[in-house]
Coordinates of C-alpha atoms in Angstrom, one line a residue:
M1 CA 18.5 -33.3 -6.1
S2 CA 16.3 -33.4 -9.1
D3 CA 17.8 -32.9 -12.5
L4 CA 16.0 -30.1 -14.3
G5 CA 18.3 -30.2 -17.3
G6 CA 19.4 -26.6 -17.0
V7 CA 16.9 -25.4 -19.7
D8 CA 14.7 -23.1 -17.7
T9 CA 16.2 -21.0 -14.9
Q10 CA 12.8 -20.3 -13.3
L11 CA 12.5 -23.1 -10.8
L12 CA 9.3 -22.0 -9.2
E13 CA 6.5 -20.2 -11.0
V14 CA 3.4 -19.0 -9.1
E15 CA 0.6 -17.6 -11.2
S16 CA -2.5 -15.7 -10.1
L17 CA -3.1 -17.4 -6.7
H18 CA -6.5 -16.6 -5.2
K19 CA -7.6 -17.6 -1.7
S20 CA -10.5 -16.5 0.5
F21 CA -11.5 -17.5 4.0
G22 CA -15.2 -17.0 4.9
G23 CA -15.6 -14.2 2.3
I24 CA -12.4 -12.5 3.3
T25 CA -9.8 -12.3 0.5
A26 CA -6.4 -13.5 1.7
L27 CA -4.8 -13.6 -1.8
G28 CA -6.0 -11.7 -4.8
G29 CA -3.8 -12.8 -7.6
V30 CA -0.3 -13.5 -6.3
T31 CA 2.2 -14.0 -9.2
F32 CA 6.0 -14.4 -9.1
E33 CA 8.9 -16.5 -10.2
V34 CA 12.0 -17.8 -8.3
E35 CA 15.1 -18.4 -10.3
S36 CA 17.1 -21.6 -9.7
G37 CA 20.2 -21.3 -7.5
T38 CA 19.1 -18.0 -5.8
L39 CA 18.3 -16.7 -2.4
T40 CA 15.0 -14.9 -2.7
G41 CA 13.2 -12.9 0.0
L42 CA 9.4 -12.7 0.3
I43 CA 8.4 -9.7 2.3
G44 CA 5.3 -7.6 3.1
P45 CA 3.5 -5.9 6.0
N46 CA 1.6 -8.0 8.5
G47 CA -1.4 -9.5 6.9
A48 CA 0.0 -9.3 3.3
G49 CA -0.6 -13.0 2.7
K50 CA 2.9 -14.3 2.9
S51 CA 2.1 -17.3 5.2
T52 CA -1.0 -18.2 3.1
T53 CA 1.2 -18.1 -0.1
F54 CA 3.8 -20.4 1.6
S55 CA 1.1 -22.8 2.7
I56 CA -0.4 -23.1 -0.7
I57 CA 2.9 -23.6 -2.4
G58 CA 3.8 -26.3 0.1
G59 CA 0.5 -28.1 -0.3
M60 CA -0.8 -27.4 3.2
L61 CA -3.7 -25.2 1.8
Q62 CA -5.6 -25.4 -1.5
A63 CA -5.9 -22.3 -3.6
D64 CA -9.3 -21.2 -4.9
S65 CA -7.7 -20.6 -8.3
G66 CA -4.3 -20.1 -9.8
A67 CA -1.4 -22.4 -10.7
I68 CA 2.0 -23.4 -9.3
Q69 CA 4.8 -25.0 -11.4
F70 CA 8.0 -26.4 -10.0
G71 CA 10.7 -27.5 -12.3
G72 CA 8.3 -27.3 -15.2
E73 CA 5.7 -29.6 -13.6
D74 CA 2.3 -28.5 -12.4
I75 CA 2.1 -29.2 -8.7
T76 CA -1.1 -27.2 -8.0
G77 CA -3.2 -28.9 -5.4
E78 CA -0.8 -31.7 -4.7
S79 CA -0.2 -33.0 -1.2
P80 CA 2.8 -31.9 0.9
D81 CA 4.4 -35.3 0.7
Y82 CA 4.1 -35.4 -3.1
I83 CA 5.6 -31.9 -3.3
A84 CA 8.4 -32.8 -1.0
R85 CA 9.3 -35.8 -3.0
K86 CA 9.5 -33.6 -6.1
G87 CA 12.2 -31.6 -4.3
L88 CA 10.3 -28.6 -2.8
V89 CA 10.5 -28.7 1.1
R90 CA 9.2 -26.2 3.6
T91 CA 10.4 -25.4 7.1
F92 CA 8.2 -23.7 9.7
Q93 CA 8.5 -20.6 11.9
M94 CA 8.0 -22.9 14.9
S95 CA 10.4 -25.8 14.8
R96 CA 8.7 -29.2 14.6
E97 CA 11.3 -31.5 15.9
F98 CA 10.5 -34.7 18.0
Q99 CA 11.4 -33.3 21.4
N100 CA 11.8 -36.6 23.2
M101 CA 14.1 -38.0 20.5
T102 CA 17.8 -37.2 20.3
V103 CA 19.1 -34.9 17.7
I104 CA 20.6 -37.7 15.6
E105 CA 17.3 -39.6 15.8
N106 CA 15.5 -36.6 14.5
M107 CA 17.9 -36.4 11.6
M108 CA 17.5 -40.1 10.7
I109 CA 13.7 -40.1 10.7
A110 CA 13.7 -37.5 7.9
P111 CA 14.7 -39.6 4.8
T112 CA 11.5 -40.7 3.1
S113 CA 13.2 -43.8 1.6
Q114 CA 14.1 -45.3 5.0
R115 CA 12.6 -48.8 5.6
G116 CA 11.0 -49.0 9.0
E117 CA 12.2 -47.5 12.3
S118 CA 15.1 -49.8 13.1
A119 CA 17.6 -47.0 12.3
I120 CA 16.1 -44.9 15.0
Q121 CA 16.2 -47.6 17.6
S122 CA 19.7 -48.6 16.9
I123 CA 21.5 -45.3 17.2
T124 CA 22.7 -45.6 20.8
P125 CA 26.3 -45.9 22.1
G126 CA 27.9 -49.2 21.2
L127 CA 25.2 -50.3 18.7
R128 CA 26.3 -48.5 15.6
E129 CA 28.0 -51.7 14.3
D130 CA 24.7 -53.5 14.2
V131 CA 22.9 -51.2 11.8
S132 CA 22.3 -52.3 8.2
E133 CA 24.0 -50.9 5.2
Q134 CA 21.2 -48.5 4.4
E135 CA 21.0 -47.4 8.0
E136 CA 24.7 -46.8 8.0
D137 CA 24.4 -44.6 5.0
I138 CA 21.6 -42.6 6.6
F139 CA 23.7 -42.3 9.8
E140 CA 26.7 -41.0 7.9
K141 CA 24.7 -38.5 6.0
A142 CA 22.9 -37.3 9.1
W143 CA 26.2 -36.9 10.9
E144 CA 27.8 -34.9 8.0
M145 CA 24.8 -32.6 8.0
L146 CA 25.1 -32.0 11.7
E147 CA 28.8 -31.2 11.2
L148 CA 27.8 -28.8 8.4
F149 CA 25.7 -26.8 10.9
D150 CA 28.2 -27.2 13.8
I151 CA 25.7 -29.1 16.0
D152 CA 27.3 -32.6 15.8
H153 CA 28.3 -32.1 19.5
L154 CA 24.6 -32.2 20.3
A155 CA 23.9 -35.4 18.5
L156 CA 22.9 -37.4 21.6
E157 CA 21.1 -34.6 23.3
N158 CA 17.3 -34.6 23.4
A159 CA 16.0 -32.2 20.8
G160 CA 13.6 -30.7 23.4
A161 CA 16.7 -29.5 25.4
L162 CA 18.0 -27.3 22.5
S163 CA 17.9 -23.6 22.4
G164 CA 15.6 -21.8 19.9
G165 CA 18.5 -21.1 17.6
Q166 CA 19.8 -24.6 17.8
R167 CA 16.3 -25.9 16.9
K168 CA 16.4 -23.7 13.8
L169 CA 19.7 -25.3 12.7
L170 CA 18.3 -28.7 13.4
E171 CA 15.2 -28.1 11.4
L172 CA 17.1 -26.8 8.4
A173 CA 19.5 -29.8 8.6
R174 CA 16.6 -32.2 8.8
A175 CA 15.0 -30.6 5.7
L176 CA 18.3 -31.0 3.8
M177 CA 18.2 -34.8 4.6
L178 CA 15.4 -34.9 2.0
E179 CA 17.9 -33.6 -0.7
P180 CA 15.5 -30.8 -1.8
E181 CA 16.0 -28.8 -5.0
M182 CA 14.4 -25.8 -3.2
L183 CA 13.6 -24.8 0.4
L184 CA 10.8 -22.6 1.6
L185 CA 12.1 -21.0 4.8
D186 CA 9.4 -19.4 7.1
E187 CA 11.1 -16.8 9.3
P188 CA 14.3 -18.9 9.8
F189 CA 15.9 -16.2 12.0
A190 CA 13.1 -15.5 14.4
G191 CA 14.2 -16.0 18.0
V192 CA 17.8 -16.7 16.9
N193 CA 20.7 -14.9 18.7
P194 CA 23.1 -12.9 16.6
T195 CA 25.9 -15.6 16.7
L196 CA 23.6 -18.4 15.5
E197 CA 21.9 -16.1 13.0
K198 CA 25.3 -15.4 11.4
K199 CA 26.1 -19.1 11.4
L200 CA 22.7 -19.9 9.8
I201 CA 22.9 -17.4 7.0
N202 CA 26.4 -18.5 6.3
R203 CA 25.3 -22.1 5.8
I204 CA 22.4 -21.0 3.7
E205 CA 24.7 -18.9 1.4
R206 CA 27.1 -21.8 1.1
L207 CA 24.3 -24.1 0.0
R208 CA 23.0 -21.4 -2.4
D209 CA 26.5 -21.1 -3.9
K210 CA 26.4 -24.9 -4.5
G211 CA 23.1 -24.6 -6.5
Q212 CA 20.5 -24.8 -3.7
T213 CA 17.4 -22.5 -4.2
F214 CA 15.8 -20.7 -1.2
L215 CA 12.6 -18.6 -0.8
L216 CA 12.4 -17.1 2.6
V217 CA 9.8 -15.1 4.5
E218 CA 11.6 -12.8 6.9
H219 CA 10.8 -9.6 8.9
D220 CA 14.4 -8.5 9.3
M221 CA 14.8 -6.2 6.3
D222 CA 18.5 -5.7 6.8
M223 CA 18.9 -9.5 6.5
I224 CA 16.8 -9.6 3.3
M225 CA 18.5 -6.6 1.7
D226 CA 22.0 -7.7 2.5
H227 CA 21.8 -11.4 1.4
C228 CA 19.0 -11.9 -1.2
E229 CA 19.5 -11.5 -4.9
Q230 CA 15.8 -11.0 -5.5
V231 CA 13.0 -9.6 -3.3
I232 CA 9.3 -10.2 -3.8
V233 CA 7.1 -7.6 -2.1
M234 CA 3.5 -8.5 -1.2
H235 CA 0.8 -6.1 0.0
Q236 CA -2.9 -6.7 0.8
G237 CA -2.9 -10.2 -0.7
D238 CA -1.2 -9.4 -4.0
T239 CA 2.3 -9.1 -5.5
L240 CA 3.3 -5.4 -5.3
L241 CA 6.8 -5.6 -6.8
T242 CA 9.7 -8.0 -7.7
G243 CA 13.2 -6.7 -8.0
T244 CA 16.7 -6.5 -6.6
P245 CA 17.2 -5.2 -3.1
E246 CA 18.3 -1.8 -4.5
E247 CA 15.2 -1.5 -6.7
V248 CA 12.8 -2.5 -3.9
Q249 CA 14.3 -0.1 -1.4
S250 CA 14.0 2.8 -3.8
E251 CA 10.4 2.0 -4.9
E252 CA 7.9 4.5 -3.5
R253 CA 5.1 1.9 -3.5
V254 CA 7.1 -0.3 -1.1
I255 CA 7.8 2.6 1.2
E256 CA 4.1 3.5 1.3
A257 CA 3.1 -0.1 1.9
Y258 CA 5.3 -0.3 5.0
L259 CA 4.5 3.2 6.2
G260 CA 3.3 2.9 9.8
E261 CA 4.0 -0.8 9.9
N262 CA 6.2 -2.4 12.6
V263 CA 8.4 -4.6 10.4
E264 CA 10.6 -5.6 13.4

């Protein structure tokens, strides 16, 4: 993880993001901050601009104007690879694993410092002793991460055979192989059964307690209110309110924004 020196507790700073598509305004000045070592929720009715905001922060989209700082560095307009190398990594609502590869192969392909693909080719029964020192380190790290998420028993299964919830666990484990300072989680609990959902939030909270920072988009309001220290509310492409769960739930503007919406 990157060393930010502990000077500024605001790890991510988003200032006045604007984005239009074909004359339609998607974002009209989104501004918020995320404190280091916290679990922060980003919520809003359908069409509020949450996904667009995530895509701009992660470098998948370019803003028309505005600025993004991460760890005190301006990352506005940088590529997803550059942003990930700086320690800001995004997961997606739809898991993006390599379905024809095994779970452990998916894990080992994640580290950006890996030289070549020999590590992937070598992880088959009986061949582990042939891997290089670097590959051995990556293998050990991948296995430890699978154990953390209780999916090490699936290591040699094809990723395409996993359930939706297991794929969510795999995607988060893969993201953590990059040793990010902060993770952007896009609906991490969608399609996850209650048992795996509990396991996933427990892992996220354990990582948060160790200093990891999370910003998550999620439609399950009970999940957001029960587990996040801070909640950012978006409405019609702008930031409506930032506050604690208690403050957000008692705010009349938030109630009005959600009135008539199916928040699931």
